[in-house]
Amino acid sequence: MAFNGKFESWKVQAKADLSDTTPGIAGALYKAVDFLTGTYANDATPATGLLQEGASSGGHINLAIYGISKAVFATAITSVGMELTVVTSGLIGLAGSGDYVVGKNLTAVDCVAVGTMMFNFLNPWLRTT
């Protein structure tokens, strides 16, 4: 995916083992992380960024906090530009009314697959419709 790699990053300490950097559902790479818990975010509010470099518990991980990166999607999305949120276990899904939006997809993706999104974990906005 040619879009990956246009982002600002931040290194934080992992508080869980995020060393399996296999892209997709099995690994930790490109999943949303909460820097306070040092593990996967379960919704958009505490999510800090998308994992770019993993580490064992206690090591330092690199998070993409805003820009363009790959992400692991929980649902299939056929239209480009849909509003996205963090749904569970660091996975990205479609935002509904009342969800905080962290970005938009730049490619169509299959269910539980790696796709590309533009994102801003610093300033998520509330979707009201």
Coordinates of C-alpha atoms in Angstrom, one line a residue:
M1 CA 0.0 0.0 0.0
A2 CA 1.7 3.1 -1.2
F3 CA -0.1 5.4 1.3
N4 CA 1.7 4.0 4.4
G5 CA 4.4 6.1 6.2
K6 CA 3.1 9.6 6.2
F7 CA 2.6 10.2 9.9
E8 CA 3.9 11.7 13.1
S9 CA 4.9 9.2 15.7
W10 CA 5.4 9.0 19.5
K11 CA 7.3 6.3 21.5
V12 CA 5.6 5.1 24.7
Q13 CA 6.2 2.2 27.0
A14 CA 4.3 -1.1 26.4
K15 CA 2.6 -2.5 29.4
A16 CA 1.7 -5.7 27.6
D17 CA 3.5 -7.9 25.1
L18 CA 3.1 -6.1 21.7
S19 CA 6.1 -7.8 20.1
D20 CA 4.2 -9.9 17.6
T21 CA 4.3 -7.4 14.7
T22 CA 2.5 -9.6 12.2
P23 CA 0.1 -7.4 10.3
G24 CA -3.6 -8.5 10.7
I25 CA -5.7 -10.0 13.4
A26 CA -3.1 -12.3 14.9
G27 CA -0.4 -9.7 15.5
A28 CA -0.2 -6.3 17.1
L29 CA 1.1 -4.2 14.1
Y30 CA -1.3 -1.4 12.9
K31 CA -3.7 -1.8 15.8
A32 CA -4.8 1.1 18.0
V33 CA -3.1 1.4 21.3
D34 CA -3.9 3.3 24.5
F35 CA -0.7 4.8 25.9
L36 CA -2.2 4.9 29.5
T37 CA -2.7 1.1 29.6
G38 CA 0.1 0.3 27.1
T39 CA -2.0 -2.2 25.3
Y40 CA -4.9 -2.3 22.7
A41 CA -7.5 0.4 22.9
N42 CA -11.1 -0.8 23.1
D43 CA -12.7 2.4 21.9
A44 CA -11.7 5.7 20.3
T45 CA -11.6 7.9 23.4
P46 CA -8.4 6.4 25.0
A47 CA -6.8 5.4 21.7
T48 CA -3.5 7.2 21.1
G49 CA -2.2 5.9 17.8
L50 CA -1.6 2.9 15.5
L51 CA 1.3 0.6 16.4
Q52 CA 4.2 0.9 14.0
E53 CA 7.0 -0.8 16.0
G54 CA 6.3 -3.4 18.7
A55 CA 8.1 -4.4 21.9
S56 CA 7.7 -6.8 24.8
S57 CA 6.1 -5.5 28.0
G58 CA 8.3 -2.8 29.5
G59 CA 9.9 -1.9 26.1
H60 CA 9.2 1.1 24.0
I61 CA 6.7 1.0 21.1
N62 CA 6.2 3.5 18.3
L63 CA 2.7 4.8 17.7
A64 CA 1.6 6.8 14.6
I65 CA -0.6 9.5 16.2
Y66 CA -1.8 11.4 13.1
G67 CA -1.3 11.1 9.4
I68 CA -1.6 8.2 7.0
S69 CA -0.9 4.6 7.9
K70 CA -2.1 1.0 7.6
A71 CA -4.7 -0.2 10.1
V72 CA -6.4 -3.5 10.9
F73 CA -10.1 -3.2 10.1
A74 CA -12.8 -5.2 12.0
T75 CA -15.4 -4.9 9.2
A76 CA -15.4 -4.8 5.4
I77 CA -15.7 -1.3 4.0
T78 CA -16.4 -0.9 0.3
S79 CA -16.5 2.9 0.0
V80 CA -13.5 5.2 0.4
G81 CA -13.8 8.1 2.9
M82 CA -16.0 6.5 5.6
E83 CA -15.7 7.8 9.1
L84 CA -13.8 5.4 11.4
T85 CA -13.6 4.6 15.1
V86 CA -11.8 2.1 17.3
V87 CA -14.2 -0.8 18.0
T88 CA -12.4 -3.3 20.2
S89 CA -8.9 -4.9 20.7
G90 CA -7.3 -2.1 18.7
L91 CA -9.4 -2.8 15.6
I92 CA -10.9 -0.1 13.4
G93 CA -14.5 -0.1 12.2
L94 CA -17.2 2.2 10.9
A95 CA -18.2 5.0 13.2
G96 CA -21.9 5.3 14.1
S97 CA -23.9 8.1 15.8
G98 CA -22.3 8.8 19.2
D99 CA -18.9 7.4 18.4
Y100 CA -15.7 9.4 18.4
V101 CA -14.2 9.4 14.9
V102 CA -10.4 9.0 14.5
G103 CA -10.2 9.1 10.7
K104 CA -11.3 8.0 7.3
N105 CA -10.4 5.0 5.1
L106 CA -8.4 5.6 2.0
T107 CA -8.9 2.1 0.5
A108 CA -11.7 -0.5 0.4
V109 CA -10.9 -3.3 2.8
D110 CA -12.1 -6.8 3.5
C111 CA -13.4 -7.9 6.9
V112 CA -10.5 -8.3 9.4
A113 CA -7.9 -7.1 7.0
V114 CA -5.2 -4.5 6.8
G115 CA -6.1 -1.3 4.9
T116 CA -5.1 2.3 4.8
M117 CA -6.5 5.2 6.7
M118 CA -5.9 8.9 7.4
F119 CA -6.3 9.6 11.1
N120 CA -5.9 12.0 13.9
F121 CA -5.9 10.4 17.3
L122 CA -5.0 13.8 18.9
N123 CA -8.4 15.4 18.1
P124 CA -11.1 12.8 17.5
W125 CA -14.5 14.3 16.7
L126 CA -18.0 13.1 17.9
R127 CA -20.2 11.8 15.2
T128 CA -23.8 13.0 15.9
T129 CA -25.7 11.6 12.9

